[in-house]
Short mmCIF file of C-alpha atoms in Angstrom, two decimals:
data_model
loop_
_atom_site.label_atom_id
_atom_site.label_comp_id
_atom_site.label_asym_id
_atom_site.label_seq_id
_atom_site.Cartn_x
_atom_site.Cartn_y
_atom_site.Cartn_z
CA GLU A 955 -86.14 119.19 -140.62
CA VAL A 956 -85.51 117.40 -143.90
CA GLN A 957 -81.89 117.80 -145.01
CA LEU A 958 -80.25 116.53 -148.17
CA VAL A 959 -76.55 117.17 -148.70
CA GLU A 960 -74.90 116.25 -151.98
CA SER A 961 -71.18 115.64 -152.38
CA GLY A 962 -68.72 114.16 -154.81
CA GLY A 963 -68.86 116.74 -157.57
CA GLY A 964 -65.78 118.23 -159.15
CA LEU A 965 -63.73 118.50 -162.30
CA VAL A 966 -63.33 115.38 -164.41
CA LYS A 967 -61.98 114.76 -167.90
CA PRO A 968 -64.21 113.51 -170.71
CA GLY A 969 -64.52 109.75 -170.51
CA GLY A 970 -63.93 109.77 -166.77
CA SER A 971 -66.13 108.63 -163.91
CA LEU A 972 -67.55 110.21 -160.79
CA ARG A 973 -69.73 109.00 -157.94
CA LEU A 974 -72.11 111.44 -156.34
CA SER A 975 -73.50 110.96 -152.85
CA CYS A 976 -76.49 112.44 -151.07
CA ALA A 977 -76.68 112.24 -147.28
CA ALA A 978 -80.23 112.39 -145.93
CA SER A 979 -81.45 113.31 -142.47
CA GLY A 980 -84.58 114.52 -140.71
CA PHE A 981 -86.91 111.86 -142.14
CA THR A 982 -87.22 108.08 -142.47
CA PHE A 983 -85.03 107.68 -145.56
CA SER A 984 -86.05 104.06 -146.17
CA SER A 985 -89.70 105.09 -146.65
CA TYR A 986 -89.18 107.42 -149.61
CA ALA A 987 -88.26 107.16 -153.26
CA MET A 988 -85.40 109.43 -154.26
CA ASN A 989 -84.41 111.31 -157.40
CA TRP A 990 -81.45 112.91 -159.11
CA VAL A 991 -82.14 116.04 -161.16
CA ARG A 992 -79.52 118.10 -162.98
CA GLN A 993 -79.27 121.62 -164.31
CA ALA A 994 -76.67 122.65 -166.87
CA PRO A 995 -75.28 126.19 -166.50
CA GLY A 996 -77.95 128.69 -167.50
CA LYS A 997 -80.36 125.93 -168.52
CA GLY A 998 -83.51 124.33 -167.17
CA LEU A 999 -84.10 121.32 -164.96
CA GLU A 1000 -83.58 117.81 -166.32
CA TRP A 1001 -84.71 114.74 -164.40
CA VAL A 1002 -81.94 112.13 -164.41
CA SER A 1003 -83.06 109.11 -162.40
CA SER A 1004 -85.18 107.85 -159.55
CA ILE A 1005 -85.12 104.82 -157.24
CA SER A 1006 -87.87 103.32 -155.13
CA SER A 1007 -87.65 103.16 -151.36
CA SER A 1008 -86.43 99.56 -151.32
CA SER A 1009 -84.39 99.74 -154.55
CA THR A 1010 -86.76 97.40 -156.36
CA SER A 1011 -87.38 99.92 -159.16
CA MET A 1012 -85.02 102.32 -160.91
CA TYR A 1013 -85.82 104.72 -163.71
CA TYR A 1014 -83.54 106.74 -165.98
CA VAL A 1015 -83.90 109.39 -168.63
CA ASP A 1016 -83.43 107.62 -171.95
CA SER A 1017 -80.40 109.67 -172.98
CA LEU A 1018 -78.39 108.49 -169.96
CA LYS A 1019 -79.27 104.83 -169.79
CA GLY A 1020 -76.20 102.66 -169.64
CA ARG A 1021 -73.85 105.40 -168.41
CA PHE A 1022 -75.41 106.41 -165.08
CA THR A 1023 -76.47 104.09 -162.23
CA ILE A 1024 -78.57 105.10 -159.25
CA SER A 1025 -78.36 103.24 -155.96
CA ARG A 1026 -79.07 103.73 -152.27
CA ASP A 1027 -78.03 102.41 -148.88
CA ASN A 1028 -80.93 102.69 -146.45
CA GLY A 1029 -78.67 101.68 -143.57
CA LYS A 1030 -76.50 104.72 -144.24
CA ASN A 1031 -79.36 107.06 -145.25
CA SER A 1032 -77.55 107.72 -148.48
CA LEU A 1033 -78.31 108.01 -152.18
CA TYR A 1034 -75.72 107.59 -154.91
CA LEU A 1035 -75.25 108.29 -158.60
CA GLN A 1036 -72.42 106.50 -160.40
CA MET A 1037 -71.58 108.41 -163.58
CA ASN A 1038 -69.37 106.76 -166.21
CA SER A 1039 -68.12 107.78 -169.65
CA LEU A 1040 -68.73 111.40 -168.77
CA ARG A 1041 -69.18 113.92 -171.57
CA VAL A 1042 -68.82 117.68 -171.71
CA GLU A 1043 -72.59 117.94 -171.94
CA ASP A 1044 -72.94 116.25 -168.52
CA THR A 1045 -71.60 119.42 -166.92
CA ALA A 1046 -74.29 120.56 -164.51
CA VAL A 1047 -75.35 121.04 -160.93
CA TYR A 1048 -76.72 117.72 -159.71
CA TYR A 1049 -79.50 117.81 -157.12
CA CYS A 1050 -80.87 114.96 -155.07
CA ALA A 1051 -84.54 115.22 -154.17
CA ARG A 1052 -86.86 113.28 -151.91
CA GLU A 1053 -90.07 112.08 -153.52
CA SER A 1054 -93.46 112.07 -151.81
CA ALA A 1055 -96.52 110.74 -153.65
CA GLY A 1056 -94.81 111.17 -156.99
CA THR A 1057 -93.56 114.68 -156.32
CA PRO A 1058 -89.94 115.63 -155.61
CA ASP A 1059 -90.68 117.72 -152.53
CA HIS A 1060 -87.39 118.45 -150.79
CA TRP A 1061 -84.14 119.19 -152.63
CA GLY A 1062 -80.53 119.47 -151.62
CA GLN A 1063 -78.37 122.44 -152.55
CA GLY A 1064 -76.66 120.53 -155.34
CA THR A 1065 -73.13 119.58 -156.30
CA LEU A 1066 -71.38 120.88 -159.42
CA VAL A 1067 -69.95 118.43 -161.92
CA THR A 1068 -67.65 119.91 -164.55
CA VAL A 1069 -66.51 117.73 -167.45
CA SER A 1070 -63.65 119.35 -169.27
CA SER A 1071 -60.24 118.53 -170.66
CA GLN B 265 -85.67 119.01 -175.42
CA SER B 266 -88.40 119.23 -172.80
CA VAL B 267 -91.81 117.75 -173.56
CA LEU B 268 -93.52 120.41 -171.46
CA THR B 269 -93.71 123.90 -172.96
CA GLN B 270 -93.76 127.09 -170.91
CA PRO B 271 -93.49 130.74 -172.02
CA PRO B 272 -89.90 131.98 -171.66
CA SER B 273 -90.91 135.00 -169.62
CA VAL B 274 -93.82 136.86 -168.07
CA SER B 275 -93.87 140.18 -166.26
CA ALA B 276 -96.19 142.44 -164.31
CA ALA B 277 -96.10 145.30 -161.85
CA PRO B 278 -96.03 144.78 -158.08
CA GLY B 279 -99.43 143.78 -156.75
CA GLN B 280 -100.61 142.48 -160.10
CA LYS B 281 -101.24 138.89 -161.20
CA VAL B 282 -99.34 136.65 -163.58
CA THR B 283 -100.17 133.25 -164.97
CA ILE B 284 -97.71 130.72 -166.34
CA SER B 285 -98.90 128.01 -168.69
CA CYS B 286 -97.46 124.52 -169.04
CA SER B 287 -98.49 122.60 -172.14
CA GLY B 288 -98.03 118.87 -172.50
CA SER B 289 -99.80 115.82 -173.85
CA SER B 290 -101.98 112.89 -172.85
CA SER B 291 -98.93 110.86 -171.82
CA ASN B 292 -97.88 113.40 -169.22
CA ILE B 293 -100.11 116.22 -167.98
CA GLY B 294 -103.26 114.66 -169.38
CA ASN B 295 -103.03 111.63 -167.11
CA ASN B 296 -100.71 112.58 -164.26
CA HIS B 297 -100.46 115.11 -161.46
CA VAL B 298 -98.54 118.33 -162.07
CA PHE B 299 -96.11 120.02 -159.70
CA TRP B 300 -94.58 123.50 -159.80
CA TYR B 301 -91.30 124.89 -158.49
CA GLN B 302 -89.83 128.31 -157.84
CA GLN B 303 -86.08 128.69 -158.31
CA LEU B 304 -84.52 131.87 -156.98
CA PRO B 305 -81.12 132.78 -158.46
CA GLY B 306 -78.35 130.52 -157.21
CA THR B 307 -80.64 128.30 -155.14
CA ALA B 308 -82.28 124.91 -155.38
CA PRO B 309 -85.85 124.60 -156.66
CA LYS B 310 -88.59 124.98 -154.04
CA LEU B 311 -91.90 123.13 -154.31
CA LEU B 312 -94.86 125.49 -154.72
CA ILE B 313 -97.67 123.23 -155.94
CA TYR B 314 -98.18 119.47 -155.97
CA GLU B 315 -100.99 117.25 -157.24
CA ASN B 316 -102.10 120.02 -159.62
CA ASN B 317 -103.41 122.49 -157.05
CA LYS B 318 -102.18 121.68 -153.54
CA ARG B 319 -99.78 123.91 -151.63
CA PRO B 320 -97.18 122.58 -149.20
CA SER B 321 -97.26 124.08 -145.75
CA GLY B 322 -95.66 127.50 -145.69
CA ILE B 323 -96.51 128.39 -149.29
CA PRO B 324 -98.79 131.45 -149.33
CA ASP B 325 -102.17 131.27 -151.03
CA ARG B 326 -100.97 133.89 -153.52
CA PHE B 327 -99.70 130.87 -155.43
CA SER B 328 -102.30 128.63 -157.07
CA GLY B 329 -102.32 125.78 -159.56
CA SER B 330 -104.86 124.34 -161.94
CA LYS B 331 -105.04 121.74 -164.68
CA SER B 332 -107.31 121.27 -167.66
CA GLY B 333 -106.80 118.52 -170.19
CA THR B 334 -103.17 118.50 -171.28
CA SER B 335 -102.29 121.92 -169.86
CA ALA B 336 -101.61 123.30 -166.41
CA THR B 337 -101.39 126.83 -165.07
CA LEU B 338 -99.59 128.48 -162.18
CA GLY B 339 -101.05 131.72 -160.91
CA ILE B 340 -99.30 134.28 -158.74
CA THR B 341 -101.38 137.12 -157.29
CA GLY B 342 -100.22 140.16 -155.34
CA LEU B 343 -96.88 140.02 -157.15
CA GLN B 344 -93.86 140.95 -155.00
CA THR B 345 -90.27 141.73 -155.91
CA GLY B 346 -89.28 138.58 -154.04
CA ASP B 347 -91.27 136.54 -156.59
CA GLU B 348 -88.70 137.29 -159.29
CA ALA B 349 -87.43 133.84 -160.12
CA ASP B 350 -87.60 131.00 -162.60
CA TYR B 351 -90.65 128.75 -162.41
CA TYR B 352 -90.86 125.16 -163.63
CA CYS B 353 -93.71 122.73 -164.07
CA GLY B 354 -93.20 118.98 -163.98
CA THR B 355 -94.99 115.67 -164.06
CA TRP B 356 -94.60 111.97 -164.81
CA ASP B 357 -94.59 110.90 -168.44
CA SER B 358 -96.12 107.46 -168.90
CA SER B 359 -94.64 106.96 -172.37
CA LEU B 360 -91.12 107.86 -171.28
CA SER B 361 -91.44 106.15 -167.88
CA GLY B 362 -89.78 109.13 -166.29
CA LYS B 363 -90.35 112.57 -164.90
CA VAL B 364 -90.31 115.57 -167.19
CA PHE B 365 -89.92 119.27 -166.49
CA GLY B 366 -91.11 122.31 -168.36
CA THR B 367 -88.83 124.66 -170.24
CA GLY B 368 -89.01 127.20 -167.43
CA THR B 369 -90.45 130.71 -167.17
CA LYS B 370 -88.69 133.77 -165.83
CA VAL B 371 -90.97 136.07 -163.85
CA THR B 372 -90.00 139.73 -163.79
CA VAL B 373 -91.60 142.26 -161.48
CA LEU B 374 -91.62 145.59 -163.30
#
């Protein structure tokens, strides 16, 4: 069974940093691209970033380029999202999602990031 | 500011059919596969449709997807109370070099 478990969320002040992790199990992690998708409270889904299976390609939503960095460790079956210079508007539930043939097919339960003073 | 437009809400009685539209452009829906998700309150999105019209294993055939030009449609037949949820379309946008999601549609079973 595919399992994705996010961690690392919490309360952080504006301008602060946070690193999210996603632990994967139940599939060959190194064979799949991975994504981060976020959802602000009461709002819709927003794709944040994706990374290819071997980390050769990374993509970001334009509005976040330069502040967020996606990475992965295939040896540890883990996906990461380093978030810097956090803003109030970054407050959201952050989901990691496995990608199969261009489609995010399995999602974790999410981790809540709250940016507030 | 999503580039894919969906109606905010649709509703129908139990057993009836609803359709949800997803309107985009040639840089996204027009030239890329569309996927659809169901998000029940307080839960993570669940994949319903991929590659425009394919259902993952375990998804009942009451759910169907189609695409024509720069628009896609999700259909739900035999509506059940358990189908009350938010539904999102998504695809790759070649101009943005990233994935995009629709604005979301809330389905209400009357």
